[in-house]
Backbone as CSV, one residue per row, in Angstrom:
resi,resn,N_x,N_y,N_z,CA_x,CA_y,CA_z,C_x,C_y,C_z
1,UNK,-24.119,13.097,-2.164,-23.378,12.842,-1.155,-23.938,14.784,-0.692
2,UNK,-24.392,14.576,0.669,-25.125,15.880,0.950,-23.428,16.739,1.174
3,UNK,-24.056,18.084,1.406,-23.045,19.229,1.001,-21.938,19.543,2.584
4,UNK,-21.308,19.190,2.799,-20.862,19.643,4.200,-19.956,20.394,4.372
5,UNK,-20.002,21.373,5.607,-18.997,22.615,5.554,-17.516,22.070,6.176
6,UNK,-17.450,22.649,5.061,-15.554,22.203,5.115,-14.965,23.541,6.087
7,UNK,-13.474,22.588,6.937,-13.177,23.397,7.440,-11.807,23.625,6.993
8,UNK,-11.356,22.862,5.895,-10.078,23.172,5.345,-10.246,24.050,4.318
9,UNK,-11.271,24.153,3.572,-11.267,25.175,2.696,-12.485,24.577,1.177
10,UNK,-12.301,25.214,0.320,-13.196,24.676,-1.084,-12.957,23.642,-1.735
11,UNK,-11.651,23.240,-2.033,-11.221,22.912,-2.812,-9.768,21.908,-2.744
12,UNK,-9.878,20.678,-3.277,-8.054,20.231,-2.849,-7.961,18.902,-3.964
13,UNK,-6.587,18.696,-4.014,-6.680,17.891,-4.990,-5.938,16.538,-4.282
14,UNK,-6.292,15.493,-4.450,-5.360,14.446,-3.025,-5.073,13.836,-4.544
15,UNK,-3.780,13.268,-4.646,-2.991,12.202,-5.318,-2.555,10.674,-4.299
16,UNK,-3.254,9.881,-5.145,-3.126,8.659,-4.551,-1.693,7.996,-4.578
17,UNK,-1.209,7.801,-3.536,0.002,7.390,-4.047,0.605,5.885,-4.918
18,UNK,1.538,6.013,-5.414,1.629,4.596,-6.462,1.494,3.614,-5.598
19,UNK,0.894,2.518,-5.954,1.062,1.203,-5.632,-0.389,0.739,-4.654
20,UNK,-0.540,2.494,-4.374,-2.127,2.379,-3.179,-3.316,2.243,-4.078
21,UNK,-3.280,2.534,-4.821,-4.291,2.491,-6.102,-5.662,1.331,-5.496
22,UNK,-5.382,0.700,-5.202,-5.939,-1.238,-4.881,-6.745,-0.932,-3.160
23,UNK,-6.035,-0.048,-2.812,-6.622,0.085,-0.944,-7.836,1.054,-1.123
24,UNK,-8.352,0.376,0.065,-10.251,0.337,0.144,-10.754,1.796,-0.091
25,UNK,-9.578,2.445,1.031,-9.528,3.961,1.032,-9.761,4.875,-0.651
26,UNK,-9.280,3.892,-1.131,-9.002,4.790,-2.826,-9.831,4.386,-4.065
27,UNK,-10.292,2.768,-3.665,-10.502,2.103,-5.073,-12.233,2.296,-4.510
28,UNK,-12.674,2.289,-3.521,-14.390,1.695,-3.124,-14.893,3.468,-3.023
29,UNK,-16.172,3.862,-2.873,-16.879,4.584,-2.767,-16.794,4.915,-1.399
30,UNK,-17.267,4.025,-1.033,-17.020,4.160,0.801,-15.847,5.003,1.322
31,UNK,-15.026,4.169,0.592,-13.325,4.588,1.071,-12.930,6.298,1.005
32,UNK,-13.500,6.613,-0.498,-13.287,7.873,-0.706,-14.224,8.672,-0.026
33,UNK,-15.383,8.485,0.365,-16.104,9.337,1.162,-15.456,9.470,2.615
34,UNK,-15.118,8.523,2.528,-14.397,8.760,4.010,-12.938,9.487,3.983
35,UNK,-12.274,9.681,2.968,-11.688,10.545,2.570,-11.882,11.877,2.395
36,UNK,-12.901,11.623,2.015,-13.000,13.055,1.950,-13.495,13.984,3.147
37,UNK,-13.885,13.281,3.977,-14.571,13.706,5.334,-13.040,13.737,6.158
38,UNK,-12.234,13.127,6.156,-11.334,13.556,6.620,-10.137,14.285,6.385
39,UNK,-10.441,14.364,4.877,-9.494,15.515,4.421,-10.218,17.199,4.755
40,UNK,-11.642,17.135,5.152,-12.372,17.739,5.624,-12.470,19.293,4.128
41,UNK,-12.453,18.722,3.323,-12.609,19.927,2.005,-13.811,20.036,1.522
42,UNK,-14.932,20.827,1.156,-15.905,21.162,0.319,-15.637,19.857,-0.822
43,UNK,-14.721,19.849,-1.865,-14.707,18.862,-2.765,-13.316,18.806,-3.069
44,UNK,-12.852,17.117,-3.586,-11.413,16.519,-3.046,-11.551,16.206,-4.610
45,UNK,-10.569,16.464,-5.315,-10.584,15.849,-6.551,-9.458,14.824,-6.414
46,UNK,-9.928,13.269,-6.436,-9.220,12.107,-6.111,-8.319,12.200,-7.501
47,UNK,-6.706,11.904,-7.779,-6.021,11.897,-8.635,-5.128,10.441,-8.307
48,UNK,-5.115,9.181,-9.611,-4.252,8.490,-9.531,-3.261,8.254,-10.625
49,UNK,-1.990,7.701,-10.085,-0.981,8.371,-10.863,-0.957,6.861,-12.027
50,UNK,-0.833,7.260,-13.259,-0.689,6.547,-14.428,0.247,5.318,-14.518
51,UNK,0.149,4.142,-14.278,1.078,2.566,-14.055,2.135,2.871,-14.817
52,UNK,2.287,2.951,-16.278,3.040,3.032,-17.514,3.933,4.440,-17.266
53,UNK,3.457,5.512,-16.288,4.324,6.643,-16.810,5.687,6.510,-15.224
54,UNK,6.778,7.196,-15.646,7.444,7.074,-14.582,7.361,9.036,-14.133
55,UNK,7.140,9.041,-12.802,6.737,9.969,-11.992,8.196,10.860,-11.330
56,UNK,9.397,11.824,-11.545,10.170,12.146,-10.952,9.816,12.215,-8.971
57,UNK,8.796,12.591,-9.218,8.286,13.453,-7.788,7.382,14.303,-7.220
58,UNK,6.601,14.563,-6.454,5.324,15.370,-6.015,5.613,16.641,-6.521
59,UNK,6.690,17.406,-6.679,6.506,18.772,-7.070,6.145,18.327,-8.971
60,UNK,6.909,17.752,-9.546,5.958,17.485,-10.515,5.001,17.249,-10.861
61,UNK,4.708,16.602,-10.067,2.897,15.610,-10.319,2.200,16.874,-9.679
62,UNK,2.524,17.711,-8.427,1.846,18.774,-8.685,1.367,19.444,-9.548
63,UNK,2.699,20.103,-10.112,2.519,21.096,-11.873,1.902,20.602,-12.474
64,UNK,1.727,19.364,-12.861,1.215,18.166,-13.669,-0.526,18.117,-13.854
65,UNK,-0.569,18.028,-12.460,-2.286,17.502,-12.364,-3.154,18.827,-11.864
66,UNK,-2.074,20.162,-11.217,-2.942,20.883,-10.825,-3.888,21.847,-11.599
67,UNK,-3.133,22.595,-13.223,-3.943,23.390,-14.211,-5.237,22.166,-14.561
68,UNK,-4.830,20.688,-14.813,-6.370,19.554,-15.250,-7.326,19.824,-14.032
69,UNK,-6.831,19.576,-13.106,-7.555,19.323,-11.857,-8.583,20.545,-11.601
70,UNK,-8.101,21.553,-12.059,-8.881,22.379,-11.331,-10.546,22.743,-12.314
71,UNK,-9.983,22.265,-13.130,-11.529,21.996,-14.500,-13.051,21.087,-13.336
72,UNK,-12.252,20.840,-12.310,-13.924,20.275,-11.748,-13.798,20.738,-10.211
73,UNK,-13.116,21.953,-9.924,-13.167,22.823,-9.282,-14.903,23.622,-9.362
74,UNK,-15.440,23.559,-8.015,-16.866,24.828,-8.306,-17.119,25.653,-8.788
75,UNK,-17.900,25.805,-9.582,-17.893,26.858,-10.395,-17.551,28.440,-9.863
76,UNK,-16.976,29.558,-9.899,-16.913,30.957,-8.760,-15.721,31.042,-8.038
77,UNK,-15.393,30.175,-7.844,-13.582,29.951,-7.209,-12.556,30.969,-7.871
78,UNK,-12.431,31.818,-6.881,-11.410,32.663,-7.565,-9.952,32.799,-7.454
79,UNK,-9.873,31.170,-6.493,-8.624,31.333,-6.687,-7.391,30.140,-7.634
80,UNK,-6.239,30.611,-7.926,-5.963,29.364,-9.220,-5.059,28.567,-8.717
81,UNK,-4.995,28.642,-7.481,-3.862,27.855,-6.813,-4.806,26.912,-5.528
82,UNK,-4.723,25.484,-5.317,-4.812,24.575,-4.509,-4.425,23.731,-3.706
83,UNK,-4.414,23.382,-2.590,-3.371,22.490,-1.656,-3.558,21.297,-3.116
84,UNK,-2.512,20.395,-3.141,-2.200,19.198,-3.609,-1.971,18.032,-2.151
85,UNK,-2.698,17.224,-2.098,-2.317,16.509,-1.030,-1.937,15.027,-1.084
86,UNK,-1.400,14.289,-0.094,-0.908,13.010,-0.526,-0.919,12.418,1.106
87,UNK,-0.611,10.987,0.991,-0.159,10.297,2.194,0.878,9.946,2.475
88,UNK,1.661,10.806,3.362,3.082,10.808,3.489,3.782,12.022,3.208
89,UNK,5.001,11.918,2.507,5.659,12.937,2.002,6.290,12.501,0.450
90,UNK,5.186,11.753,-0.158,5.975,11.247,-1.233,4.620,11.203,-2.639
91,UNK,5.304,10.104,-3.445,4.282,10.106,-4.538,4.211,8.405,-4.396
92,UNK,4.885,7.642,-3.433,5.304,6.191,-3.188,6.006,5.972,-4.295
93,UNK,6.083,4.415,-4.213,6.269,3.488,-5.750,5.607,2.376,-6.202
94,UNK,6.079,2.104,-7.102,5.495,0.968,-7.878,6.550,0.146,-8.690
95,UNK,6.760,-1.247,-8.465,7.708,-2.116,-8.875,6.903,-3.151,-9.419
96,UNK,7.354,-3.607,-10.910,6.561,-3.751,-11.742,7.748,-5.390,-11.645
97,UNK,6.724,-6.662,-11.503,7.264,-7.922,-11.494,7.354,-8.798,-12.910
98,UNK,6.505,-8.283,-13.550,6.276,-9.108,-15.154,5.214,-8.138,-15.867
99,UNK,5.494,-8.308,-17.118,4.381,-7.726,-17.748,4.547,-8.155,-18.974
100,UNK,3.309,-8.385,-19.572,3.574,-9.319,-21.052,2.121,-8.838,-21.688
101,UNK,1.181,-9.430,-22.685,0.497,-8.858,-23.335,0.079,-10.377,-24.142
102,UNK,-1.703,-10.058,-24.817,-1.753,-11.158,-25.286,-2.816,-10.633,-26.205
103,UNK,-3.123,-12.218,-27.392,-4.241,-11.387,-28.175,-5.005,-10.957,-27.585
104,UNK,-5.980,-11.493,-26.966,-7.317,-11.142,-25.693,-6.986,-9.499,-25.519
105,UNK,-5.924,-9.735,-24.800,-6.000,-8.356,-23.927,-4.890,-7.388,-24.515
106,UNK,-4.030,-7.409,-25.440,-3.444,-6.400,-25.767,-1.790,-6.670,-25.389
């Protein structure tokens, strides 16, 4: 992907709302390119939340992902805190309709 001039800054973290992981915007390369373009950051780390974990809210998710996501920031960035973005005002929700296991898939 060619380097673009970012209006909003060099680096940000985007948290995909629970239940939206399979949306075109988050699940495809072209969708993520559009997300980066729309967010207008030089580099955007896209974080999907694990389906087997309960997340109390966006504040806790921000704390959990911020330190690890900085490993993907460009070399030489001086700040230690960067924006954590998402759609709307929360992390979404997921309702498990059925859970099972098999000898083939675990």
